[in-house]
Amino acid sequence: MEDVARTAGVSVATVSKVVNGRYGVAQATLTRVQEVIDELGYEASLGARSLRSHRTNVLGILVAEFEPFSTELLKGASSAVGSTGYELLAYSGGGRGADVGWERRYLSRLSGTLIDGAIIVTPTVVEANTGVHVVAVDPHTGPTGLPTVDSDNYAGAVLATEHLISLGHRRIGFLGGRLDLESARLREDGFRKAMDAAGLPVDESLVAVGGYRPETADAPARALLGNPDRPTAVFAANDLSAIQVMAVAVELGMTVPDDLSVIGFDNVPESALATPPLTTINQPLQEMGAAALRLLVDLIEGKERPTHLRLPTELVVRASCAPPRQ
């Protein structure tokens, strides 16, 4: 502020009035000060702004790490923030916060002085007494008392399994997600429900835990495809696992989809770029991020609205699935 005042030839008090929108500054002086502010790139610190007004007009989106799922959510939140008057701060511990309770530590660092509210992505703990409004996206334990945005994991899994059955597959493997996530449980439930509805038994030797990551999906994928009576199709509970299944299949001398059909879940950008392009279940990740941001703004501004939003999922047919060989 001293730099602005010196350059504009006014007092620091005058600059303060301009920055804070107070009355008592002549239009010509206001214009001159604003020109200098723009020229120097001056911006009040978030901490100072918070101490003055108890608001920063900044929202946080907190993730354990940046990976395809959270990055797509961030894109959606970023697209929605422009019309709200708020700014968006993305924060991650770089993968160090993946243990239980990471979101509490992140919120305690940011709330009160840097952000007015937060979106937390796949939180492990949903009770967050931080003094700011919080919206959870796809929490580990599913919806509770905290405002929540998620998608219809169960219906999406039913769609994926029914698609494979409609192609003629009967021996279908399932590579599940993380055991601590409600989304993973719902996707397995949907798989089992669709198999049962079609009168097809689930071979438990073809059900494995993939952990939602390529590195954790590799060994169980090899076990599934190395089974003496291997599946003709695999439903992987997320796209990254499905892409790893395809990579393992090729390494083992199979062709996708001629020898093995593979379907994923999420529809992250990597799914369309896979070889072959991956058939998957679209979870509207960017829309979920945007919906979470709009919900957070409404909560901060005291607007009444439903606090659990569940978005639909849909089948995206590409080239990784085909009828089984006779």
Short mmCIF file of C-alpha atoms in Angstrom, two decimals:
data_model
loop_
_atom_site.label_atom_id
_atom_site.label_comp_id
_atom_site.label_asym_id
_atom_site.label_seq_id
_atom_site.Cartn_x
_atom_site.Cartn_y
_atom_site.Cartn_z
CA MET A 1 0.00 0.00 0.00
CA GLU A 2 2.92 2.33 0.67
CA ASP A 3 4.25 1.63 -2.84
CA VAL A 4 0.84 2.44 -4.34
CA ALA A 5 0.51 5.61 -2.26
CA ARG A 6 4.00 6.79 -3.22
CA THR A 7 3.47 6.14 -6.93
CA ALA A 8 -0.01 7.72 -6.98
CA GLY A 9 1.03 10.71 -4.86
CA VAL A 10 -1.61 10.09 -2.18
CA SER A 11 -1.66 8.95 1.44
CA VAL A 12 -1.74 5.32 2.57
CA ALA A 13 -5.12 6.09 4.15
CA THR A 14 -6.48 7.07 0.73
CA VAL A 15 -5.20 3.83 -0.81
CA SER A 16 -6.83 1.92 2.04
CA LYS A 17 -10.16 3.60 1.30
CA VAL A 18 -9.92 2.68 -2.38
CA VAL A 19 -8.93 -0.94 -1.68
CA ASN A 20 -11.75 -1.40 0.81
CA GLY A 21 -14.40 0.44 -1.21
CA ARG A 22 -14.95 3.20 1.34
CA TYR A 23 -16.44 6.61 0.65
CA GLY A 24 -14.59 9.91 0.74
CA VAL A 25 -12.28 9.61 -2.28
CA ALA A 26 -12.70 11.91 -5.28
CA GLN A 27 -13.38 10.14 -8.55
CA ALA A 28 -10.19 11.41 -10.18
CA THR A 29 -8.11 10.22 -7.20
CA LEU A 30 -9.90 6.87 -7.14
CA THR A 31 -9.20 6.39 -10.85
CA ARG A 32 -5.52 7.29 -10.41
CA VAL A 33 -5.06 4.96 -7.45
CA GLN A 34 -6.80 2.11 -9.27
CA GLU A 35 -4.54 2.63 -12.30
CA VAL A 36 -1.46 2.37 -10.06
CA ILE A 37 -2.87 -0.72 -8.34
CA ASP A 38 -3.33 -2.35 -11.73
CA GLU A 39 0.12 -1.22 -12.88
CA LEU A 40 1.90 -2.57 -9.79
CA GLY A 41 -0.21 -5.71 -9.49
CA TYR A 42 -1.10 -4.90 -5.87
CA GLU A 43 -3.36 -7.33 -4.01
CA ALA A 44 -4.13 -7.37 -0.31
CA SER A 45 -3.00 -10.58 1.38
CA LEU A 46 -5.71 -13.11 2.21
CA GLY A 47 -4.68 -13.07 5.85
CA ALA A 48 -4.96 -9.30 6.08
CA ARG A 49 -8.29 -9.34 4.27
CA SER A 50 -9.58 -11.97 6.71
CA LEU A 51 -8.51 -10.01 9.78
CA ARG A 52 -10.30 -6.92 8.45
CA SER A 53 -13.58 -8.42 7.27
CA HIS A 54 -13.60 -11.99 8.61
CA ARG A 55 -14.05 -13.07 4.98
CA THR A 56 -11.53 -13.89 2.27
CA ASN A 57 -13.96 -14.68 -0.57
CA VAL A 58 -11.82 -17.75 -1.24
CA LEU A 59 -13.10 -21.33 -1.32
CA GLY A 60 -10.84 -24.33 -0.90
CA ILE A 61 -10.96 -27.66 -2.69
CA LEU A 62 -8.98 -30.16 -0.62
CA VAL A 63 -7.73 -33.49 -1.97
CA ALA A 64 -5.43 -36.18 -0.63
CA GLU A 65 -3.55 -35.99 -3.94
CA PHE A 66 -4.05 -34.80 -7.50
CA GLU A 67 -4.96 -37.73 -9.74
CA PRO A 68 -7.46 -38.10 -12.65
CA PHE A 69 -10.56 -38.34 -10.44
CA SER A 70 -9.84 -35.27 -8.30
CA THR A 71 -8.46 -33.31 -11.26
CA GLU A 72 -11.74 -33.67 -13.16
CA LEU A 73 -13.67 -32.53 -10.08
CA LEU A 74 -11.36 -29.53 -9.83
CA LYS A 75 -12.05 -28.62 -13.46
CA GLY A 76 -15.78 -28.57 -12.73
CA ALA A 77 -15.40 -26.47 -9.58
CA SER A 78 -13.12 -24.06 -11.42
CA SER A 79 -15.65 -23.60 -14.23
CA ALA A 80 -18.42 -22.82 -11.73
CA VAL A 81 -16.55 -20.38 -9.49
CA GLY A 82 -16.27 -17.59 -12.08
CA SER A 83 -19.79 -16.28 -11.63
CA THR A 84 -19.85 -16.45 -7.82
CA GLY A 85 -17.53 -13.63 -6.76
CA TYR A 86 -15.29 -16.15 -5.00
CA GLU A 87 -11.81 -17.40 -5.86
CA LEU A 88 -10.74 -21.06 -5.68
CA LEU A 89 -7.73 -22.48 -3.87
CA ALA A 90 -6.74 -26.11 -4.59
CA TYR A 91 -4.77 -27.75 -1.78
CA SER A 92 -3.10 -31.12 -1.42
CA GLY A 93 -0.50 -32.70 0.80
CA GLY A 94 1.01 -34.36 -2.25
CA GLY A 95 -0.13 -37.86 -1.33
CA ARG A 96 1.15 -37.59 2.24
CA GLY A 97 -2.37 -37.06 3.51
CA ALA A 98 -3.95 -40.29 2.33
CA ASP A 99 -4.23 -41.67 5.88
CA VAL A 100 -7.39 -41.38 7.96
CA GLY A 101 -8.11 -37.84 9.12
CA TRP A 102 -6.10 -35.98 6.48
CA GLU A 103 -8.96 -33.57 5.80
CA ARG A 104 -9.06 -32.41 9.42
CA ARG A 105 -5.42 -31.36 9.26
CA TYR A 106 -5.89 -29.60 5.92
CA LEU A 107 -8.99 -27.75 7.12
CA SER A 108 -7.31 -26.63 10.34
CA ARG A 109 -4.48 -25.06 8.31
CA LEU A 110 -6.72 -23.18 5.90
CA SER A 111 -10.01 -22.37 7.60
CA GLY A 112 -10.56 -19.05 9.31
CA THR A 113 -7.74 -17.10 7.66
CA LEU A 114 -7.44 -18.35 4.06
CA ILE A 115 -10.81 -19.83 3.06
CA ASP A 116 -14.48 -19.18 3.79
CA GLY A 117 -15.54 -22.75 3.00
CA ALA A 118 -14.20 -25.98 1.55
CA ILE A 119 -14.96 -28.87 -0.76
CA ILE A 120 -13.23 -32.02 0.46
CA VAL A 121 -12.81 -34.86 -2.04
CA THR A 122 -13.26 -38.48 -0.85
CA PRO A 123 -12.78 -37.57 2.81
CA THR A 124 -12.06 -40.34 5.30
CA VAL A 125 -13.84 -38.48 8.11
CA VAL A 126 -17.01 -36.52 7.46
CA GLU A 127 -17.43 -34.75 10.80
CA ALA A 128 -15.58 -31.47 10.32
CA ASN A 129 -16.00 -28.92 13.14
CA THR A 130 -13.88 -26.16 11.67
CA GLY A 131 -16.11 -23.09 11.80
CA VAL A 132 -16.48 -22.96 7.99
CA HIS A 133 -19.00 -24.62 5.69
CA VAL A 134 -17.81 -27.89 4.16
CA VAL A 135 -19.18 -30.01 1.28
CA ALA A 136 -17.92 -33.57 0.82
CA VAL A 137 -17.59 -35.22 -2.58
CA ASP A 138 -17.85 -39.02 -2.58
CA PRO A 139 -16.96 -39.51 1.12
CA HIS A 140 -15.47 -42.86 2.12
CA THR A 141 -18.45 -43.82 4.27
CA GLY A 142 -21.18 -42.45 2.03
CA PRO A 143 -23.59 -39.60 2.87
CA THR A 144 -24.01 -38.67 6.55
CA GLY A 145 -24.89 -35.36 8.14
CA LEU A 146 -22.36 -33.41 6.09
CA PRO A 147 -23.55 -31.84 2.80
CA THR A 148 -22.56 -34.34 0.12
CA VAL A 149 -22.27 -34.72 -3.66
CA ASP A 150 -21.84 -38.16 -5.20
CA SER A 151 -22.99 -40.22 -8.17
CA ASP A 152 -25.12 -43.35 -8.52
CA ASN A 153 -22.38 -45.95 -8.16
CA TYR A 154 -24.79 -48.85 -7.74
CA ALA A 155 -26.83 -48.11 -10.87
CA GLY A 156 -23.64 -47.53 -12.86
CA ALA A 157 -22.26 -50.93 -11.86
CA VAL A 158 -25.52 -52.59 -12.87
CA LEU A 159 -25.27 -50.87 -16.28
CA ALA A 160 -21.68 -52.05 -16.77
CA THR A 161 -22.46 -55.65 -15.91
CA GLU A 162 -25.65 -55.72 -17.98
CA HIS A 163 -23.68 -54.45 -20.98
CA LEU A 164 -21.26 -57.36 -20.76
CA ILE A 165 -24.13 -59.81 -20.30
CA SER A 166 -25.97 -58.35 -23.31
CA LEU A 167 -22.89 -59.07 -25.44
CA GLY A 168 -23.12 -62.74 -24.47
CA HIS A 169 -20.55 -62.92 -21.66
CA ARG A 170 -21.33 -65.36 -18.88
CA ARG A 171 -17.98 -65.78 -17.16
CA ILE A 172 -17.34 -62.23 -15.94
CA GLY A 173 -14.58 -61.17 -13.57
CA PHE A 174 -14.82 -58.23 -11.19
CA LEU A 175 -11.83 -56.15 -10.10
CA GLY A 176 -13.08 -54.08 -7.18
CA GLY A 177 -11.93 -50.85 -5.59
CA ARG A 178 -10.67 -50.00 -2.13
CA LEU A 179 -12.29 -51.88 0.72
CA ASP A 180 -12.68 -48.71 2.82
CA LEU A 181 -14.77 -46.85 0.23
CA GLU A 182 -18.55 -46.89 0.05
CA SER A 183 -18.34 -46.30 -3.71
CA ALA A 184 -16.37 -49.54 -4.10
CA ARG A 185 -18.93 -51.48 -2.05
CA LEU A 186 -21.81 -50.11 -4.12
CA ARG A 187 -20.08 -51.01 -7.39
CA GLU A 188 -19.55 -54.58 -6.26
CA ASP A 189 -23.17 -54.76 -5.05
CA GLY A 190 -24.34 -53.56 -8.46
CA PHE A 191 -22.20 -56.18 -10.21
CA ARG A 192 -23.59 -58.99 -8.05
CA LYS A 193 -27.17 -57.77 -8.42
CA ALA A 194 -26.95 -57.70 -12.23
CA MET A 195 -25.39 -61.17 -12.33
CA ASP A 196 -28.09 -62.54 -10.04
CA ALA A 197 -30.87 -60.88 -12.06
CA ALA A 198 -29.51 -62.61 -15.17
CA GLY A 199 -29.38 -65.98 -13.41
CA LEU A 200 -25.58 -66.09 -13.60
CA PRO A 201 -23.52 -67.35 -10.66
CA VAL A 202 -20.59 -65.22 -9.51
CA ASP A 203 -17.39 -67.26 -9.51
CA GLU A 204 -15.63 -65.97 -6.39
CA SER A 205 -12.26 -66.93 -7.87
CA LEU A 206 -12.89 -64.20 -10.43
CA VAL A 207 -13.57 -61.47 -7.83
CA ALA A 208 -10.54 -59.51 -6.63
CA VAL A 209 -9.60 -56.21 -5.00
CA GLY A 210 -7.82 -53.82 -7.36
CA GLY A 211 -7.54 -50.79 -5.08
CA TYR A 212 -8.39 -48.18 -7.75
CA ARG A 213 -4.70 -47.76 -8.71
CA PRO A 214 -2.69 -49.29 -11.58
CA GLU A 215 0.05 -50.48 -9.23
CA THR A 216 -2.38 -52.19 -6.86
CA ALA A 217 -4.50 -53.58 -9.71
CA ASP A 218 -1.59 -55.26 -11.49
CA ALA A 219 -1.20 -58.40 -9.36
CA PRO A 220 -4.93 -59.19 -9.03
CA ALA A 221 -5.36 -58.58 -12.77
CA ARG A 222 -2.64 -61.14 -13.46
CA ALA A 223 -4.33 -63.58 -11.10
CA LEU A 224 -7.69 -63.14 -12.85
CA LEU A 225 -6.25 -63.53 -16.34
CA GLY A 226 -3.97 -66.36 -15.29
CA ASN A 227 -6.90 -68.41 -14.02
CA PRO A 228 -7.03 -71.77 -15.86
CA ASP A 229 -10.67 -70.99 -16.62
CA ARG A 230 -10.19 -67.26 -17.08
CA PRO A 231 -13.05 -64.80 -17.61
CA THR A 232 -14.10 -63.68 -21.06
CA ALA A 233 -14.78 -60.20 -19.67
CA VAL A 234 -13.69 -58.08 -16.71
CA PHE A 235 -15.55 -55.23 -15.06
CA ALA A 236 -12.96 -53.07 -13.28
CA ALA A 237 -14.33 -50.67 -10.68
CA ASN A 238 -12.47 -47.66 -12.07
CA ASP A 239 -10.84 -46.68 -15.35
CA LEU A 240 -7.24 -46.76 -14.14
CA SER A 241 -7.68 -50.36 -13.01
CA ALA A 242 -9.41 -51.26 -16.28
CA ILE A 243 -6.57 -49.79 -18.32
CA GLN A 244 -4.12 -51.84 -16.26
CA VAL A 245 -6.19 -54.99 -16.95
CA MET A 246 -5.88 -54.29 -20.68
CA ALA A 247 -2.13 -53.78 -20.37
CA VAL A 248 -1.74 -57.09 -18.51
CA ALA A 249 -3.91 -58.86 -21.09
CA VAL A 250 -1.70 -57.65 -23.94
CA GLU A 251 1.41 -58.66 -22.03
CA LEU A 252 -0.06 -62.15 -21.64
CA GLY A 253 -0.67 -62.40 -25.38
CA MET A 254 -4.36 -61.53 -25.47
CA THR A 255 -6.13 -59.07 -27.73
CA VAL A 256 -8.74 -56.67 -26.38
CA PRO A 257 -11.64 -57.07 -27.15
CA ASP A 258 -11.24 -60.24 -29.25
CA ASP A 259 -9.90 -62.38 -26.41
CA LEU A 260 -11.05 -60.28 -23.46
CA SER A 261 -13.65 -57.55 -23.01
CA VAL A 262 -12.92 -54.87 -20.42
CA ILE A 263 -15.19 -52.18 -18.99
CA GLY A 264 -14.28 -49.47 -16.49
CA PHE A 265 -15.94 -46.80 -14.35
CA ASP A 266 -15.47 -42.98 -14.08
CA ASN A 267 -14.85 -41.89 -17.70
CA VAL A 268 -11.67 -39.97 -16.89
CA PRO A 269 -9.90 -38.54 -19.99
CA GLU A 270 -7.38 -41.42 -19.96
CA SER A 271 -10.19 -43.87 -20.79
CA ALA A 272 -10.79 -42.38 -24.24
CA LEU A 273 -7.03 -42.35 -24.94
CA ALA A 274 -6.47 -46.00 -24.02
CA THR A 275 -5.70 -48.66 -26.63
CA PRO A 276 -8.34 -49.64 -27.49
CA PRO A 277 -10.53 -46.78 -26.20
CA LEU A 278 -12.17 -48.00 -23.01
CA THR A 279 -15.88 -48.67 -22.67
CA THR A 280 -16.80 -47.25 -19.28
CA ILE A 281 -19.46 -45.83 -16.99
CA ASN A 282 -19.57 -42.06 -17.07
CA GLN A 283 -19.51 -40.55 -13.62
CA PRO A 284 -20.13 -36.83 -14.31
CA LEU A 285 -17.03 -35.71 -12.42
CA GLN A 286 -16.86 -32.14 -13.67
CA GLU A 287 -20.57 -31.68 -13.04
CA MET A 288 -20.07 -33.08 -9.53
CA GLY A 289 -17.32 -30.54 -8.88
CA ALA A 290 -19.47 -27.70 -10.16
CA ALA A 291 -22.48 -28.87 -8.12
CA ALA A 292 -20.35 -29.09 -4.98
CA LEU A 293 -19.11 -25.54 -5.47
CA ARG A 294 -22.60 -24.14 -6.05
CA LEU A 295 -23.87 -25.98 -2.97
CA LEU A 296 -21.01 -24.58 -0.87
CA VAL A 297 -21.70 -21.00 -2.00
CA ASP A 298 -25.41 -21.38 -1.21
CA LEU A 299 -24.59 -22.71 2.27
CA ILE A 300 -22.23 -19.79 2.96
CA GLU A 301 -24.88 -17.34 1.82
CA GLY A 302 -27.59 -18.98 3.93
CA LYS A 303 -29.77 -20.31 1.12
CA GLU A 304 -32.03 -23.27 1.86
CA ARG A 305 -31.57 -26.27 -0.44
CA PRO A 306 -31.13 -30.07 -0.36
CA THR A 307 -27.73 -31.00 1.03
CA HIS A 308 -27.30 -34.40 -0.63
CA LEU A 309 -26.96 -34.41 -4.40
CA ARG A 310 -26.68 -37.74 -6.25
CA LEU A 311 -25.96 -37.44 -9.97
CA PRO A 312 -26.82 -40.16 -12.51
CA THR A 313 -24.29 -42.39 -14.26
CA GLU A 314 -24.46 -43.64 -17.84
CA LEU A 315 -22.84 -46.16 -20.16
CA VAL A 316 -20.21 -44.91 -22.64
CA VAL A 317 -19.62 -47.51 -25.36
CA ARG A 318 -16.20 -47.50 -27.01
CA ALA A 319 -14.05 -50.30 -28.42
CA SER A 320 -12.92 -52.46 -25.49
CA CYS A 321 -15.93 -54.76 -25.37
CA ALA A 322 -17.21 -57.33 -27.91
CA PRO A 323 -19.11 -60.64 -27.88
CA PRO A 324 -17.03 -63.57 -26.60
CA ARG A 325 -15.39 -65.91 -29.04
CA GLN A 326 -17.42 -69.05 -29.68
#
